[in-house]
Amino acid sequence: MGKVLAITNQKGGTAKTTVAVNLGVGMVREGKKVLLIDADPQGSLTASLGYVEPDDIGITLATVMEEIMNDEEVNLFGNSSSQRGRGCTSGEY
């Protein structure tokens, strides 16, 4: 079974993103499977991993949560009514 690591602190500027990126990269180099979830609305972790424009990603944690709160069907394949940008296809994630 997998393990969950959460890096949290209410205060900004405490190196949460830096720690998450470095832990993730280090674990991948050790042969582990890693899933990093960027729950920050600013998308700093996403940007750190090479996405220059995180706001252009069609399906995000925020869009999925919005669909759930609005009692809409959660759609992970790019046909959501709440998406701002392009959607993912089944081969993109």
PDB file of C-alpha atoms in Angstrom:
ATOM      1  CA  MET A   1       0.000   0.000   0.000  1.00  0.00           C
ATOM      2  CA  GLY A   2       1.147   3.542  -0.701  1.00  0.00           C
ATOM      3  CA  LYS A   3       2.052   6.188   1.810  1.00  0.00           C
ATOM      4  CA  VAL A   4       0.718   9.721   1.963  1.00  0.00           C
ATOM      5  CA  LEU A   5       2.985  12.619   2.837  1.00  0.00           C
ATOM      6  CA  ALA A   6       1.428  16.023   3.362  1.00  0.00           C
ATOM      7  CA  ILE A   7       3.500  19.177   3.507  1.00  0.00           C
ATOM      8  CA  THR A   8       1.412  21.855   5.186  1.00  0.00           C
ATOM      9  CA  ASN A   9       1.765  25.176   6.919  1.00  0.00           C
ATOM     10  CA  GLN A  10      -0.737  28.028   7.010  1.00  0.00           C
ATOM     11  CA  LYS A  11       1.986  30.630   6.704  1.00  0.00           C
ATOM     12  CA  GLY A  12       3.297  31.515   3.268  1.00  0.00           C
ATOM     13  CA  GLY A  13       6.983  31.508   2.414  1.00  0.00           C
ATOM     14  CA  THR A  14       7.882  28.441   4.434  1.00  0.00           C
ATOM     15  CA  ALA A  15       9.357  26.430   1.532  1.00  0.00           C
ATOM     16  CA  LYS A  16       6.419  24.022   1.212  1.00  0.00           C
ATOM     17  CA  THR A  17       6.672  23.938  -2.583  1.00  0.00           C
ATOM     18  CA  THR A  18      10.448  23.582  -2.540  1.00  0.00           C
ATOM     19  CA  VAL A  19      10.247  20.689  -0.082  1.00  0.00           C
ATOM     20  CA  ALA A  20       7.486  18.977  -2.105  1.00  0.00           C
ATOM     21  CA  VAL A  21       9.404  19.236  -5.392  1.00  0.00           C
ATOM     22  CA  ASN A  22      12.675  18.045  -3.900  1.00  0.00           C
ATOM     23  CA  LEU A  23      11.065  15.140  -2.022  1.00  0.00           C
ATOM     24  CA  GLY A  24       9.146  14.112  -5.129  1.00  0.00           C
ATOM     25  CA  VAL A  25      12.198  14.215  -7.385  1.00  0.00           C
ATOM     26  CA  GLY A  26      14.302  12.383  -4.817  1.00  0.00           C
ATOM     27  CA  MET A  27      11.715   9.636  -4.388  1.00  0.00           C
ATOM     28  CA  VAL A  28      11.392   9.182  -8.156  1.00  0.00           C
ATOM     29  CA  ARG A  29      15.168   8.832  -8.393  1.00  0.00           C
ATOM     30  CA  GLU A  30      14.885   6.065  -5.790  1.00  0.00           C
ATOM     31  CA  GLY A  31      12.425   4.227  -8.042  1.00  0.00           C
ATOM     32  CA  LYS A  32       9.242   5.197  -6.189  1.00  0.00           C
ATOM     33  CA  LYS A  33       6.002   6.159  -7.881  1.00  0.00           C
ATOM     34  CA  VAL A  34       5.099   9.703  -6.903  1.00  0.00           C
ATOM     35  CA  LEU A  35       1.949  11.781  -7.273  1.00  0.00           C
ATOM     36  CA  LEU A  36       2.319  15.465  -6.409  1.00  0.00           C
ATOM     37  CA  ILE A  37      -0.950  17.361  -5.944  1.00  0.00           C
ATOM     38  CA  ASP A  38      -0.852  21.141  -6.153  1.00  0.00           C
ATOM     39  CA  ALA A  39      -3.672  22.391  -3.925  1.00  0.00           C
ATOM     40  CA  ASP A  40      -2.389  25.971  -3.937  1.00  0.00           C
ATOM     41  CA  PRO A  41      -4.541  28.310  -6.067  1.00  0.00           C
ATOM     42  CA  GLN A  42      -1.367  30.066  -7.243  1.00  0.00           C
ATOM     43  CA  GLY A  43      -0.122  26.842  -8.834  1.00  0.00           C
ATOM     44  CA  SER A  44       3.492  27.225  -7.701  1.00  0.00           C
ATOM     45  CA  LEU A  45       4.153  23.479  -7.585  1.00  0.00           C
ATOM     46  CA  THR A  46       2.688  23.044 -11.046  1.00  0.00           C
ATOM     47  CA  ALA A  47       4.873  25.862 -12.370  1.00  0.00           C
ATOM     48  CA  SER A  48       7.926  24.360 -10.640  1.00  0.00           C
ATOM     49  CA  LEU A  49       7.357  21.132 -12.538  1.00  0.00           C
ATOM     50  CA  GLY A  50       7.511  22.867 -15.912  1.00  0.00           C
ATOM     51  CA  TYR A  51       4.002  24.110 -16.683  1.00  0.00           C
ATOM     52  CA  VAL A  52       4.688  27.724 -17.655  1.00  0.00           C
ATOM     53  CA  GLU A  53       1.019  28.759 -17.561  1.00  0.00           C
ATOM     54  CA  PRO A  54      -0.758  26.774 -14.812  1.00  0.00           C
ATOM     55  CA  ASP A  55      -3.906  28.853 -15.398  1.00  0.00           C
ATOM     56  CA  ASP A  56      -4.215  27.336 -18.888  1.00  0.00           C
ATOM     57  CA  ILE A  57      -4.604  23.770 -17.592  1.00  0.00           C
ATOM     58  CA  GLY A  58      -8.206  22.765 -18.195  1.00  0.00           C
ATOM     59  CA  ILE A  59      -8.719  20.229 -15.428  1.00  0.00           C
ATOM     60  CA  THR A  60      -7.436  21.151 -11.998  1.00  0.00           C
ATOM     61  CA  LEU A  61      -8.194  20.275  -8.411  1.00  0.00           C
ATOM     62  CA  ALA A  62     -10.162  23.538  -8.242  1.00  0.00           C
ATOM     63  CA  THR A  63     -12.314  22.731 -11.296  1.00  0.00           C
ATOM     64  CA  VAL A  64     -13.107  19.240 -10.015  1.00  0.00           C
ATOM     65  CA  MET A  65     -14.000  20.605  -6.567  1.00  0.00           C
ATOM     66  CA  GLU A  66     -16.199  23.252  -8.210  1.00  0.00           C
ATOM     67  CA  GLU A  67     -18.090  20.560 -10.126  1.00  0.00           C
ATOM     68  CA  ILE A  68     -18.625  18.582  -6.927  1.00  0.00           C
ATOM     69  CA  MET A  69     -19.849  21.638  -4.994  1.00  0.00           C
ATOM     70  CA  ASN A  70     -22.235  22.551  -7.826  1.00  0.00           C
ATOM     71  CA  ASP A  71     -23.595  18.990  -7.942  1.00  0.00           C
ATOM     72  CA  GLU A  72     -22.339  18.641 -11.518  1.00  0.00           C
ATOM     73  CA  GLU A  73     -21.015  15.446 -13.028  1.00  0.00           C
ATOM     74  CA  VAL A  74     -17.260  15.255 -12.512  1.00  0.00           C
ATOM     75  CA  ASN A  75     -15.699  14.905 -15.938  1.00  0.00           C
ATOM     76  CA  LEU A  76     -11.976  14.210 -16.208  1.00  0.00           C
ATOM     77  CA  PHE A  77     -11.898  14.063 -20.006  1.00  0.00           C
ATOM     78  CA  GLY A  78     -12.191  17.704 -21.001  1.00  0.00           C
ATOM     79  CA  ASN A  79     -15.920  18.268 -21.460  1.00  0.00           C
ATOM     80  CA  SER A  80     -16.543  20.148 -18.216  1.00  0.00           C
ATOM     81  CA  SER A  81     -18.693  23.250 -18.193  1.00  0.00           C
ATOM     82  CA  SER A  82     -16.418  24.904 -15.617  1.00  0.00           C
ATOM     83  CA  GLN A  83     -13.117  24.565 -17.481  1.00  0.00           C
ATOM     84  CA  ARG A  84     -11.240  27.690 -18.416  1.00  0.00           C
ATOM     85  CA  GLY A  85      -8.604  26.145 -20.672  1.00  0.00           C
ATOM     86  CA  ARG A  86      -8.069  22.990 -22.654  1.00  0.00           C
ATOM     87  CA  GLY A  87      -9.031  19.629 -21.251  1.00  0.00           C
ATOM     88  CA  CYS A  88      -7.013  16.477 -20.890  1.00  0.00           C
ATOM     89  CA  THR A  89      -7.522  13.477 -23.056  1.00  0.00           C
ATOM     90  CA  SER A  90      -7.234  10.016 -21.603  1.00  0.00           C
ATOM     91  CA  GLY A  91      -3.615   9.772 -22.770  1.00  0.00           C
ATOM     92  CA  GLU A  92      -2.465  12.998 -21.101  1.00  0.00           C
ATOM     93  CA  TYR A  93      -2.483  11.923 -17.473  1.00  0.00           C
TER      94      TYR A  93
END
